[in-house]
mmCIF file of C-alpha atoms and ligand atoms in Angstrom:
data_model
loop_
_atom_site.group_PDB
_atom_site.id
_atom_site.type_symbol
_atom_site.label_atom_id
_atom_site.label_comp_id
_atom_site.label_asym_id
_atom_site.label_seq_id
_atom_site.Cartn_x
_atom_site.Cartn_y
_atom_site.Cartn_z
ATOM 1 C CA MET M 7 22.190 2.025 -0.171
ATOM 2 C CA ASP M 8 22.331 5.768 -0.539
ATOM 3 C CA CYS M 9 22.628 6.403 -4.279
ATOM 4 C CA SER M 10 23.748 10.003 -3.735
ATOM 5 C CA GLY M 11 27.182 8.924 -2.545
ATOM 6 C CA CYS M 12 27.954 6.940 -5.685
ATOM 7 C CA ASN M 13 29.246 8.647 -8.816
ATOM 8 C CA GLU M 14 28.087 5.969 -11.228
ATOM 9 C CA CYS M 15 24.713 5.493 -9.684
ATOM 10 C CA THR M 16 22.614 8.529 -10.538
ATOM 11 C CA GLU M 17 18.831 8.555 -10.447
ATOM 12 C CA VAL M 18 18.845 8.196 -14.221
ATOM 13 C CA ASN M 19 20.821 4.979 -14.450
ATOM 14 C CA CYS M 20 19.963 3.466 -11.081
ATOM 15 C CA SER M 21 16.792 1.693 -12.093
ATOM 16 C CA ILE M 22 14.013 0.720 -9.720
ATOM 17 C CA GLU M 23 14.890 -2.941 -10.400
ATOM 18 C CA THR M 24 18.445 -2.303 -9.199
ATOM 19 C CA LYS M 25 17.216 -0.394 -6.169
ATOM 20 C CA CYS M 26 15.501 -3.621 -5.062
ATOM 21 C CA GLN M 27 18.941 -5.288 -4.971
ATOM 22 C CA LEU M 28 20.982 -2.514 -3.335
ATOM 23 C CA PHE M 29 21.607 -2.291 0.341
ATOM 24 C CA ASP M 30 23.599 -0.170 2.709
ATOM 25 C CA ARG M 31 27.052 -1.735 2.668
ATOM 26 C CA SER M 32 28.040 0.072 5.845
ATOM 27 C CA LEU M 33 25.530 -2.172 7.608
ATOM 28 C CA MET M 34 26.926 -5.446 6.249
ATOM 29 C CA ASP M 35 28.616 -7.729 8.728
ATOM 30 C CA LYS M 36 32.389 -8.062 8.591
ATOM 31 C CA TRP M 37 32.154 -11.518 6.985
ATOM 32 C CA GLY M 38 30.475 -10.121 3.906
ATOM 33 C CA ALA M 39 27.244 -12.065 4.223
ATOM 34 C CA LEU M 40 24.968 -11.214 1.288
ATOM 35 C CA SER M 41 21.864 -12.067 3.255
ATOM 36 C CA VAL M 42 21.286 -9.381 5.858
ATOM 37 C CA PRO M 43 21.810 -10.864 9.342
ATOM 38 C CA ILE M 44 18.866 -10.932 11.725
ATOM 39 C CA TYR M 45 20.105 -8.933 14.708
ATOM 40 C CA GLN M 46 17.868 -10.594 17.263
ATOM 41 C CA THR M 47 18.862 -8.402 20.168
ATOM 42 C CA ALA M 48 16.936 -6.042 22.404
ATOM 43 C CA THR M 49 19.899 -3.917 23.378
ATOM 44 C CA PHE M 50 23.456 -3.009 22.334
ATOM 45 C CA ALA M 51 26.591 -2.703 24.473
ATOM 46 C CA HIS M 52 28.287 0.681 24.643
ATOM 47 C CA ILE M 53 31.939 0.962 23.710
ATOM 48 C CA GLY M 54 32.545 3.398 26.547
ATOM 49 C CA PHE M 55 30.994 6.281 28.436
ATOM 50 C CA GLY M 56 29.203 8.625 26.059
ATOM 51 C CA GLU M 57 29.949 6.382 23.085
ATOM 52 C CA SER M 58 27.461 4.456 20.940
ATOM 53 C CA THR M 59 27.739 2.181 17.924
ATOM 54 C CA GLY M 60 24.732 4.061 16.600
ATOM 55 C CA PHE M 61 22.520 1.337 18.063
ATOM 56 C CA ASP M 62 21.296 1.546 21.652
ATOM 57 C CA TYR M 63 17.978 -0.249 21.979
ATOM 58 C CA THR M 64 15.913 -2.073 19.346
ATOM 59 C CA ARG M 65 12.738 -0.047 19.929
ATOM 60 C CA MET M 66 14.730 2.880 18.543
ATOM 61 C CA GLN M 67 17.183 1.310 16.085
ATOM 62 C CA ASN M 68 18.127 -2.146 14.917
ATOM 63 C CA PRO M 69 20.612 -2.952 12.105
ATOM 64 C CA THR M 70 18.263 -5.383 10.283
ATOM 65 C CA ARG M 71 15.385 -2.928 10.448
ATOM 66 C CA GLN M 72 17.674 -0.066 9.428
ATOM 67 C CA GLN M 73 18.823 -1.992 6.380
ATOM 68 C CA LEU M 74 15.204 -2.486 5.336
ATOM 69 C CA GLU M 75 14.426 1.179 6.012
ATOM 70 C CA SER M 76 17.296 2.302 3.797
ATOM 71 C CA VAL M 77 16.073 0.077 0.939
ATOM 72 C CA VAL M 78 12.479 1.332 1.189
ATOM 73 C CA ALA M 79 13.579 4.986 1.472
ATOM 74 C CA ASN M 80 15.653 4.536 -1.672
ATOM 75 C CA LEU M 81 12.796 2.832 -3.543
ATOM 76 C CA GLU M 82 10.460 5.737 -2.734
ATOM 77 C CA SER M 83 13.129 8.437 -3.245
ATOM 78 C CA GLY M 84 12.694 9.582 0.348
ATOM 79 C CA ILE M 85 15.315 10.694 2.860
ATOM 80 C CA ASP M 86 14.068 8.170 5.410
ATOM 81 C CA ALA M 87 11.640 5.289 5.805
ATOM 82 C CA ILE M 88 10.431 4.042 9.177
ATOM 83 C CA ALA M 89 9.463 0.365 9.475
ATOM 84 C CA PHE M 90 6.451 -0.452 11.664
ATOM 85 C CA SER M 91 4.926 -3.651 12.986
ATOM 86 C CA SER M 92 1.947 -3.171 10.622
ATOM 87 C CA GLY M 93 0.524 -0.807 8.059
ATOM 88 C CA MET M 94 -2.041 0.339 10.624
ATOM 89 C CA ALA M 95 0.729 1.128 13.148
ATOM 90 C CA ALA M 96 2.323 3.293 10.448
ATOM 91 C CA ILE M 97 -0.939 5.153 9.789
ATOM 92 C CA ALA M 98 -1.678 5.554 13.524
ATOM 93 C CA THR M 99 1.778 7.071 13.999
ATOM 94 C CA VAL M 100 1.229 9.566 11.182
ATOM 95 C CA MET M 101 -2.031 10.614 12.878
ATOM 96 C CA GLU M 102 -0.004 11.467 16.015
ATOM 97 C CA LEU M 103 1.409 14.427 14.054
ATOM 98 C CA PHE M 104 -1.926 16.178 14.581
ATOM 99 C CA ARG M 105 -3.482 17.913 17.588
ATOM 100 C CA PRO M 106 -7.044 18.062 18.938
ATOM 101 C CA GLY M 107 -9.009 20.501 16.795
ATOM 102 C CA ASP M 108 -7.123 19.695 13.595
ATOM 103 C CA HIS M 109 -9.094 18.797 10.503
ATOM 104 C CA PHE M 110 -8.082 16.726 7.504
ATOM 105 C CA ILE M 111 -9.590 15.751 4.185
ATOM 106 C CA ILE M 112 -9.724 12.107 3.161
ATOM 107 C CA ASP M 113 -10.708 10.340 0.002
ATOM 108 C CA GLU M 114 -14.120 8.668 0.209
ATOM 109 C CA ASP M 115 -12.791 5.293 -0.869
ATOM 110 C CA LEU M 116 -10.079 4.041 1.492
ATOM 111 C CA TYR M 117 -8.906 0.820 3.093
ATOM 112 C CA GLY M 118 -11.571 -0.091 5.686
ATOM 113 C CA GLY M 119 -9.041 -0.251 8.528
ATOM 114 C CA SER M 120 -7.994 3.344 7.864
ATOM 115 C CA ILE M 121 -11.596 4.548 8.017
ATOM 116 C CA ARG M 122 -12.065 2.601 11.278
ATOM 117 C CA LEU M 123 -8.959 4.296 12.707
ATOM 118 C CA PHE M 124 -10.169 7.766 11.704
ATOM 119 C CA ASN M 125 -13.684 7.152 13.078
ATOM 120 C CA GLU M 126 -12.932 5.257 16.276
ATOM 121 C CA ILE M 127 -9.521 6.582 17.348
ATOM 122 C CA SER M 128 -8.740 9.892 15.625
ATOM 123 C CA LYS M 129 -12.184 11.370 16.373
ATOM 124 C CA LYS M 130 -11.866 10.449 20.063
ATOM 125 C CA ASN M 131 -8.514 12.282 19.996
ATOM 126 C CA GLY M 132 -10.252 15.448 18.793
ATOM 127 C CA LEU M 133 -9.513 15.228 15.076
ATOM 128 C CA ASP M 134 -12.177 15.776 12.488
ATOM 129 C CA TYR M 135 -12.290 14.915 8.815
ATOM 130 C CA THR M 136 -14.281 15.494 5.653
ATOM 131 C CA ALA M 137 -14.559 12.690 3.097
ATOM 132 C CA VAL M 138 -14.387 13.892 -0.506
ATOM 133 C CA SER M 139 -14.159 12.076 -3.825
ATOM 134 C CA LEU M 140 -10.618 13.201 -4.598
ATOM 135 C CA SER M 141 -10.574 11.605 -8.029
ATOM 136 C CA SER M 142 -13.410 13.844 -9.214
ATOM 137 C CA GLU M 143 -13.731 16.840 -6.875
ATOM 138 C CA ASP M 144 -11.627 19.944 -6.161
ATOM 139 C CA ILE M 145 -10.753 20.094 -2.452
ATOM 140 C CA THR M 146 -10.571 23.898 -2.227
ATOM 141 C CA PRO M 147 -14.169 24.413 -0.959
ATOM 142 C CA TYR M 148 -13.545 21.860 1.819
ATOM 143 C CA ILE M 149 -10.399 23.470 3.198
ATOM 144 C CA LYS M 150 -11.016 25.091 6.585
ATOM 145 C CA GLU M 151 -8.798 27.241 8.768
ATOM 146 C CA ASN M 152 -7.849 24.176 10.853
ATOM 147 C CA THR M 153 -7.283 21.817 7.892
ATOM 148 C CA LYS M 154 -3.838 20.283 8.131
ATOM 149 C CA ALA M 155 -3.659 17.381 5.693
ATOM 150 C CA VAL M 156 -5.118 15.447 2.784
ATOM 151 C CA TYR M 157 -5.073 11.642 2.913
ATOM 152 C CA LEU M 158 -5.611 9.294 -0.011
ATOM 153 C CA GLU M 159 -4.906 6.053 -1.831
ATOM 154 C CA THR M 160 -4.613 5.815 -5.609
ATOM 155 C CA PRO M 161 -5.889 3.604 -7.117
ATOM 156 C CA THR M 162 -8.399 3.232 -4.288
ATOM 157 C CA ASN M 163 -9.394 0.093 -2.466
ATOM 158 C CA PRO M 164 -11.498 -1.545 -3.807
ATOM 159 C CA MET M 165 -13.078 0.725 -6.410
ATOM 160 C CA MET M 166 -9.839 1.657 -8.226
ATOM 161 C CA ASN M 167 -10.514 5.396 -8.463
ATOM 162 C CA VAL M 168 -7.430 7.278 -9.617
ATOM 163 C CA THR M 169 -6.379 10.658 -8.221
ATOM 164 C CA ASP M 170 -3.902 12.934 -10.001
ATOM 165 C CA ILE M 171 -1.304 13.321 -7.221
ATOM 166 C CA GLU M 172 0.680 16.095 -8.897
ATOM 167 C CA LYS M 173 -2.402 18.213 -9.551
ATOM 168 C CA LEU M 174 -3.620 17.744 -5.974
ATOM 169 C CA SER M 175 -0.173 18.598 -4.607
ATOM 170 C CA GLU M 176 -0.379 22.046 -6.218
ATOM 171 C CA VAL M 177 -3.442 22.754 -4.051
ATOM 172 C CA THR M 178 -2.013 21.219 -0.859
ATOM 173 C CA ARG M 179 1.230 23.180 -1.263
ATOM 174 C CA LYS M 180 -0.668 26.441 -1.786
ATOM 175 C CA HIS M 181 -2.659 25.877 1.416
ATOM 176 C CA ASN M 182 0.236 24.457 3.407
ATOM 177 C CA LEU M 183 -1.398 21.048 3.899
ATOM 178 C CA LEU M 184 0.465 17.771 4.256
ATOM 179 C CA LEU M 185 -0.271 15.425 1.358
ATOM 180 C CA ILE M 186 -0.320 11.832 2.617
ATOM 181 C CA VAL M 187 -0.519 8.952 0.122
ATOM 182 C CA ASP M 188 -1.025 5.292 1.026
ATOM 183 C CA ASN M 189 0.908 3.704 -1.865
ATOM 184 C CA THR M 190 0.236 0.071 -0.895
ATOM 185 C CA PHE M 191 -1.734 -0.876 -4.017
ATOM 186 C CA LEU M 192 0.972 -0.038 -6.565
ATOM 187 C CA SER M 193 4.093 -0.352 -4.401
ATOM 188 C CA PRO M 194 7.181 1.782 -5.101
ATOM 189 C CA TYR M 195 7.893 -0.398 -8.127
ATOM 190 C CA PHE M 196 5.044 1.244 -10.022
ATOM 191 C CA GLN M 197 4.510 4.621 -8.333
ATOM 192 C CA ASN M 198 6.510 7.148 -6.283
ATOM 193 C CA PRO M 199 4.152 9.734 -4.729
ATOM 194 C CA LEU M 200 6.990 11.744 -3.107
ATOM 195 C CA LYS M 201 8.265 12.558 -6.595
ATOM 196 C CA LEU M 202 4.768 13.708 -7.564
ATOM 197 C CA GLY M 203 4.524 16.186 -4.684
ATOM 198 C CA ALA M 204 3.333 14.091 -1.741
ATOM 199 C CA ASP M 205 4.890 14.760 1.689
ATOM 200 C CA ILE M 206 4.329 11.375 3.323
ATOM 201 C CA VAL M 207 4.071 7.936 1.740
ATOM 202 C CA ILE M 208 2.559 5.038 3.674
ATOM 203 C CA HIS M 209 2.806 1.336 2.886
ATOM 204 C CA SER M 210 1.359 -1.789 4.295
ATOM 205 C CA GLY M 211 4.544 -3.839 3.925
ATOM 206 C CA THR M 212 2.355 -6.890 4.439
ATOM 207 C CA LYS M 213 1.281 -6.632 0.810
ATOM 208 C CA PHE M 214 3.514 -6.276 -2.280
ATOM 209 C CA LEU M 215 6.738 -5.345 -0.447
ATOM 210 C CA GLY M 216 6.690 -8.493 1.713
ATOM 211 C CA GLY M 217 4.947 -10.239 -1.142
ATOM 212 C CA HIS M 218 4.506 -13.736 0.296
ATOM 213 C CA HIS M 219 1.557 -13.515 2.726
ATOM 214 C CA ASP M 220 3.943 -14.450 5.532
ATOM 215 C CA THR M 221 4.457 -11.307 7.587
ATOM 216 C CA ILE M 222 2.803 -8.070 8.726
ATOM 217 C CA GLY M 223 4.613 -4.742 8.458
ATOM 218 C CA GLY M 224 4.231 -1.084 7.523
ATOM 219 C CA PHE M 225 6.225 1.954 6.393
ATOM 220 C CA VAL M 226 6.191 5.715 6.533
ATOM 221 C CA VAL M 227 8.479 7.434 4.031
ATOM 222 C CA VAL M 228 9.269 11.159 3.942
ATOM 223 C CA LYS M 229 11.476 13.590 2.052
ATOM 224 C CA ASP M 230 11.641 16.395 4.647
ATOM 225 C CA LYS M 231 14.108 16.330 7.527
ATOM 226 C CA GLU M 232 11.991 18.194 10.052
ATOM 227 C CA LEU M 233 8.974 15.974 9.416
ATOM 228 C CA ASP M 234 11.215 12.921 9.677
ATOM 229 C CA GLU M 235 12.492 14.029 13.092
ATOM 230 C CA ARG M 236 8.947 14.481 14.377
ATOM 231 C CA LEU M 237 7.922 11.025 13.114
ATOM 232 C CA ARG M 238 11.060 9.354 14.477
ATOM 233 C CA PHE M 239 10.316 10.906 17.868
ATOM 234 C CA ILE M 240 6.755 9.509 17.886
ATOM 235 C CA PHE M 241 8.083 6.154 16.624
ATOM 236 C CA LYS M 242 10.618 5.709 19.410
ATOM 237 C CA THR M 243 8.126 6.927 22.001
ATOM 238 C CA THR M 244 5.130 4.791 21.028
ATOM 239 C CA GLY M 245 7.227 1.758 20.062
ATOM 240 C CA ALA M 246 5.565 -0.014 17.148
ATOM 241 C CA GLY M 247 8.813 -0.881 15.340
ATOM 242 C CA LEU M 248 9.119 -3.890 13.041
ATOM 243 C CA SER M 249 10.900 -6.877 14.585
ATOM 244 C CA PRO M 250 14.335 -7.939 13.252
ATOM 245 C CA PHE M 251 12.976 -11.192 11.830
ATOM 246 C CA ASP M 252 10.055 -9.521 10.054
ATOM 247 C CA SER M 253 12.483 -6.899 8.736
ATOM 248 C CA PHE M 254 14.540 -9.726 7.244
ATOM 249 C CA LEU M 255 11.460 -11.258 5.594
ATOM 250 C CA ILE M 256 10.377 -8.007 3.985
ATOM 251 C CA LEU M 257 13.950 -7.290 2.810
ATOM 252 C CA ARG M 258 13.917 -10.699 1.193
ATOM 253 C CA GLY M 259 10.513 -10.044 -0.374
ATOM 254 C CA ILE M 260 11.736 -6.789 -1.915
ATOM 255 C CA ARG M 261 14.536 -8.618 -3.744
ATOM 256 C CA THR M 262 11.932 -10.028 -6.147
ATOM 257 C CA LEU M 263 9.486 -7.097 -6.158
ATOM 258 C CA SER M 264 10.093 -6.230 -9.810
ATOM 259 C CA VAL M 265 9.666 -9.698 -11.293
ATOM 260 C CA ARG M 266 6.680 -10.497 -9.102
ATOM 261 C CA LEU M 267 4.849 -7.319 -10.013
ATOM 262 C CA ASP M 268 5.639 -7.563 -13.720
ATOM 263 C CA ARG M 269 4.164 -11.052 -13.893
ATOM 264 C CA GLU M 270 1.243 -10.354 -11.560
ATOM 265 C CA GLN M 271 0.328 -7.320 -13.646
ATOM 266 C CA GLU M 272 0.531 -9.349 -16.846
ATOM 267 C CA ASN M 273 -1.853 -11.895 -15.313
ATOM 268 C CA ALA M 274 -4.148 -9.115 -14.045
ATOM 269 C CA ILE M 275 -4.509 -7.559 -17.511
ATOM 270 C CA LYS M 276 -5.323 -10.937 -19.060
ATOM 271 C CA LEU M 277 -7.806 -11.771 -16.316
ATOM 272 C CA ALA M 278 -9.472 -8.350 -16.626
ATOM 273 C CA ARG M 279 -9.982 -8.931 -20.371
ATOM 274 C CA TYR M 280 -11.255 -12.450 -19.726
ATOM 275 C CA LEU M 281 -13.685 -11.314 -17.012
ATOM 276 C CA LYS M 282 -15.096 -8.597 -19.274
ATOM 277 C CA ARG M 283 -16.309 -11.298 -21.668
ATOM 278 C CA GLN M 284 -18.157 -13.345 -19.019
ATOM 279 C CA LYS M 285 -21.943 -13.418 -19.084
ATOM 280 C CA HIS M 286 -22.540 -12.929 -15.351
ATOM 281 C CA VAL M 287 -19.863 -10.253 -14.876
ATOM 282 C CA THR M 288 -21.521 -6.843 -15.001
ATOM 283 C CA LYS M 289 -18.455 -4.670 -14.402
ATOM 284 C CA VAL M 290 -14.655 -5.014 -14.414
ATOM 285 C CA ILE M 291 -12.672 -2.232 -12.768
ATOM 286 C CA TYR M 292 -8.964 -2.330 -13.591
ATOM 287 C CA PRO M 293 -7.034 0.898 -14.239
ATOM 288 C CA GLY M 294 -5.041 -0.798 -17.005
ATOM 289 C CA LEU M 295 -8.144 -1.088 -19.203
ATOM 290 C CA GLU M 296 -8.356 1.773 -21.702
ATOM 291 C CA ASP M 297 -11.987 2.477 -20.762
ATOM 292 C CA HIS M 298 -11.110 3.058 -17.080
ATOM 293 C CA PRO M 299 -11.612 6.783 -16.271
ATOM 294 C CA GLY M 300 -8.206 6.950 -14.562
ATOM 295 C CA TYR M 301 -6.270 5.256 -17.371
ATOM 296 C CA GLU M 302 -4.574 8.404 -18.730
ATOM 297 C CA ILE M 303 -3.621 9.693 -15.252
ATOM 298 C CA MET M 304 -2.187 6.278 -14.407
ATOM 299 C CA LYS M 305 -0.083 6.354 -17.559
ATOM 300 C CA LYS M 306 1.238 9.774 -16.558
ATOM 301 C CA GLN M 307 1.983 9.189 -12.871
ATOM 302 C CA ALA M 308 2.721 5.462 -12.582
ATOM 303 C CA ARG M 309 4.943 2.951 -14.350
ATOM 304 C CA GLY M 310 2.270 0.259 -14.312
ATOM 305 C CA PHE M 311 -1.307 -0.526 -13.390
ATOM 306 C CA GLY M 312 -0.777 -3.048 -10.632
ATOM 307 C CA ALA M 313 -2.207 -6.468 -9.880
ATOM 308 C CA MET M 314 -5.463 -5.522 -8.138
ATOM 309 C CA LEU M 315 -8.768 -5.739 -9.912
ATOM 310 C CA THR M 316 -12.374 -5.486 -8.845
ATOM 311 C CA PHE M 317 -15.369 -6.968 -10.583
ATOM 312 C CA GLU M 318 -19.088 -7.086 -10.085
ATOM 313 C CA VAL M 319 -21.390 -10.024 -10.819
ATOM 314 C CA ASP M 320 -25.128 -10.036 -11.458
ATOM 315 C CA SER M 321 -26.343 -11.303 -8.072
ATOM 316 C CA PRO M 322 -25.111 -11.673 -4.475
ATOM 317 C CA GLU M 323 -25.848 -15.411 -4.731
ATOM 318 C CA PHE M 324 -23.524 -15.652 -7.718
ATOM 319 C CA ALA M 325 -20.788 -13.833 -5.756
ATOM 320 C CA LYS M 326 -21.214 -16.166 -2.772
ATOM 321 C CA SER M 327 -21.123 -19.234 -4.984
ATOM 322 C CA ILE M 328 -17.765 -18.084 -6.422
ATOM 323 C CA LEU M 329 -16.381 -17.612 -2.898
ATOM 324 C CA ASN M 330 -17.609 -21.053 -1.834
ATOM 325 C CA ASN M 331 -16.156 -22.899 -4.802
ATOM 326 C CA VAL M 332 -12.702 -21.459 -5.496
ATOM 327 C CA GLN M 333 -9.910 -24.020 -5.100
ATOM 328 C CA LEU M 334 -6.752 -22.707 -6.795
ATOM 329 C CA ILE M 335 -7.638 -19.177 -5.687
ATOM 330 C CA PHE M 336 -7.962 -18.532 -1.946
ATOM 331 C CA PHE M 337 -10.943 -16.775 -0.397
ATOM 332 C CA ALA M 338 -8.922 -14.617 1.997
ATOM 333 C CA GLU M 339 -8.344 -11.079 3.096
ATOM 334 C CA SER M 340 -5.114 -9.276 2.133
ATOM 335 C CA LEU M 341 -3.321 -8.813 -1.178
ATOM 336 C CA GLY M 342 0.050 -8.510 -2.832
ATOM 337 C CA GLY M 343 1.379 -12.035 -2.315
ATOM 338 C CA THR M 344 2.336 -14.735 -4.770
ATOM 339 C CA GLU M 345 -1.022 -16.552 -4.546
ATOM 340 C CA THR M 346 -4.202 -15.144 -6.065
ATOM 341 C CA LEU M 347 -6.718 -14.097 -3.409
ATOM 342 C CA ILE M 348 -10.374 -13.244 -3.789
ATOM 343 C CA THR M 349 -11.964 -10.902 -1.247
ATOM 344 C CA TYR M 350 -15.534 -9.888 -0.499
ATOM 345 C CA PRO M 351 -15.051 -6.259 0.578
ATOM 346 C CA ILE M 352 -18.526 -5.781 2.044
ATOM 347 C CA THR M 353 -18.011 -8.379 4.806
ATOM 348 C CA GLN M 354 -14.192 -8.397 4.963
ATOM 349 C CA THR M 355 -11.952 -5.358 4.381
ATOM 350 C CA HIS M 356 -14.833 -2.869 4.453
ATOM 351 C CA ALA M 357 -17.042 -4.422 7.152
ATOM 352 C CA ASP M 358 -16.647 -1.387 9.431
ATOM 353 C CA VAL M 359 -17.296 1.250 6.786
ATOM 354 C CA PRO M 360 -20.606 3.121 7.300
ATOM 355 C CA ALA M 361 -23.410 1.877 5.001
ATOM 356 C CA GLU M 362 -24.000 5.270 3.301
ATOM 357 C CA LEU M 363 -20.344 5.499 2.349
ATOM 358 C CA LEU M 364 -20.378 1.947 0.961
ATOM 359 C CA ALA M 365 -23.444 2.728 -1.115
ATOM 360 C CA LYS M 366 -21.990 5.982 -2.391
ATOM 361 C CA ASN M 367 -18.811 4.221 -3.500
ATOM 362 C CA GLY M 368 -20.702 1.404 -5.187
ATOM 363 C CA ILE M 369 -19.398 -1.268 -2.803
ATOM 364 C CA ASN M 370 -22.320 -3.683 -2.765
ATOM 365 C CA ASP M 371 -22.873 -7.394 -2.151
ATOM 366 C CA ARG M 372 -22.027 -8.209 -5.770
ATOM 367 C CA VAL M 373 -18.522 -6.722 -5.710
ATOM 368 C CA LEU M 374 -15.475 -8.989 -5.512
ATOM 369 C CA ARG M 375 -11.813 -8.006 -5.376
ATOM 370 C CA LEU M 376 -8.891 -9.982 -6.747
ATOM 371 C CA SER M 377 -5.233 -9.759 -5.866
ATOM 372 C CA VAL M 378 -3.697 -11.515 -8.832
ATOM 373 C CA GLY M 379 -0.750 -13.789 -8.121
ATOM 374 C CA LEU M 380 1.868 -15.753 -9.985
ATOM 375 C CA GLU M 381 -0.083 -18.830 -11.079
ATOM 376 C CA GLY M 382 -0.176 -19.697 -14.762
ATOM 377 C CA ILE M 383 -2.812 -17.550 -16.474
ATOM 378 C CA GLY M 384 -4.322 -20.626 -18.159
ATOM 379 C CA ASP M 385 -4.925 -22.196 -14.765
ATOM 380 C CA LEU M 386 -6.513 -19.038 -13.377
ATOM 381 C CA ILE M 387 -8.864 -18.842 -16.349
ATOM 382 C CA CYS M 388 -9.634 -22.541 -16.013
ATOM 383 C CA GLU M 389 -10.468 -21.958 -12.337
ATOM 384 C CA PHE M 390 -12.878 -19.156 -13.245
ATOM 385 C CA ASN M 391 -14.499 -21.186 -16.017
ATOM 386 C CA ARG M 392 -15.107 -23.919 -13.468
ATOM 387 C CA VAL M 393 -16.511 -21.697 -10.678
ATOM 388 C CA PHE M 394 -18.635 -19.674 -13.103
ATOM 389 C CA ALA M 395 -20.199 -22.903 -14.407
ATOM 390 C CA ILE M 396 -20.994 -24.018 -10.850
ATOM 391 C CA ALA M 397 -22.351 -20.590 -9.881
ATOM 392 C CA GLU M 398 -24.553 -20.537 -12.967
ATOM 393 C CA LYS M 399 -26.068 -23.871 -11.992
ATOM 394 C CA GLU M 400 -26.487 -22.907 -8.350
ATOM 395 C CA THR M 401 -28.222 -19.624 -9.136
ATOM 396 C CA ALA M 402 -30.317 -20.802 -12.106
HETATM 397 C C1 PLP U 512 -3.610 -3.773 4.291
HETATM 398 C C2 PLP U 512 -3.667 -2.319 4.087
HETATM 399 C C3 PLP U 512 -3.412 -1.431 5.142
HETATM 400 C C4 PLP U 512 -3.148 -1.911 6.554
HETATM 401 O O1 PLP U 512 -1.947 -2.601 6.640
HETATM 402 P P1 PLP U 512 -1.700 -3.787 7.714
HETATM 403 O O2 PLP U 512 -0.302 -4.200 7.394
HETATM 404 O O3 PLP U 512 -2.723 -4.839 7.471
HETATM 405 O O4 PLP U 512 -1.832 -3.181 9.071
HETATM 406 C C5 PLP U 512 -3.433 -0.077 4.858
HETATM 407 N N1 PLP U 512 -3.700 0.384 3.623
HETATM 408 C C6 PLP U 512 -3.960 -0.442 2.592
HETATM 409 C C7 PLP U 512 -4.255 0.124 1.261
HETATM 410 C C8 PLP U 512 -3.953 -1.810 2.785
HETATM 411 O O5 PLP U 512 -4.229 -2.620 1.765
#
């Protein structure tokens, strides 16, 4: 639902929790169904010559997808959101904004699939990039005449480095660069990069927005009309739109975004504190811990710290023993769903990242990543006590 048309619903009193419940009433069916219908149709009949209902062909528009897009645009305070068949399809479409010869700056620590896209697809298409540690370095010396954009995640995956989006946006604005933020890790419930000066927000809708490990999707959200028109043109031309059924699932997931993330974050903080006290845990990286270098920036630019945490153990054998023995927790790729997942970045999400970059970012064979879910915290701690005891025996 477009809050701007409603007198009572200003940005101040329309909370993010409420935005998860709103939808565009003009797209409701005439029966008043509260659950958004799944318009499982490829095409739409025309009323007459030169007339359209606003829907012509599902590659371009579909009412279920449009409903989802309006909810996500509202959550990110954008003018439009485009729903894609995956997060990677969303990122690949954003890269189509650029031309051969263009250069962009990326953060050193990114989702492995994004780095694979930039290395294997974007480079072949004539784009070039420089990887910089955006959380600690000024980008000015890296800006070239052909630099067009800066691309980042914050907190990063998996090392949880935090970049000050507002501060960076002052530099990108001065140099006329697009600031692109993959906001998957915090979701719009905790962070809104467009409000902090970003031009494009990307989501893997597979993660917190969908929230149930049951569908793949992605989003691009913008606040500028001209940029939106360019992206919509690429979208309808290349055709990676989200299906009506998957749109329905993600809409449904968003209904509970606030309660899921509140509880998952609560569990994550408790687990982070618990892990810090464990003998074989050498490092816990969670931006909600006061000793995390990005803690103050997080407090300034986000409404929460999220449900992702990374920890390091004292040997690769210990890490492998944990992965082999979890029962309540699943050893699986992905994040943001109701179940707690443990991931081994070096062989899973970051398998295609060049070795030097892995080493530089501290991603080694002792690093594990957790996406904390909705289980009872006592049970999660019990699970860790159990697997740590086994791992200690196995590696003694
Ligand atoms: C998962 C993920 C992606 C890719 O999204 P898919 O939906 O798997 O294509 C991009 N960025 C981040 C941060 C992710 O976690």
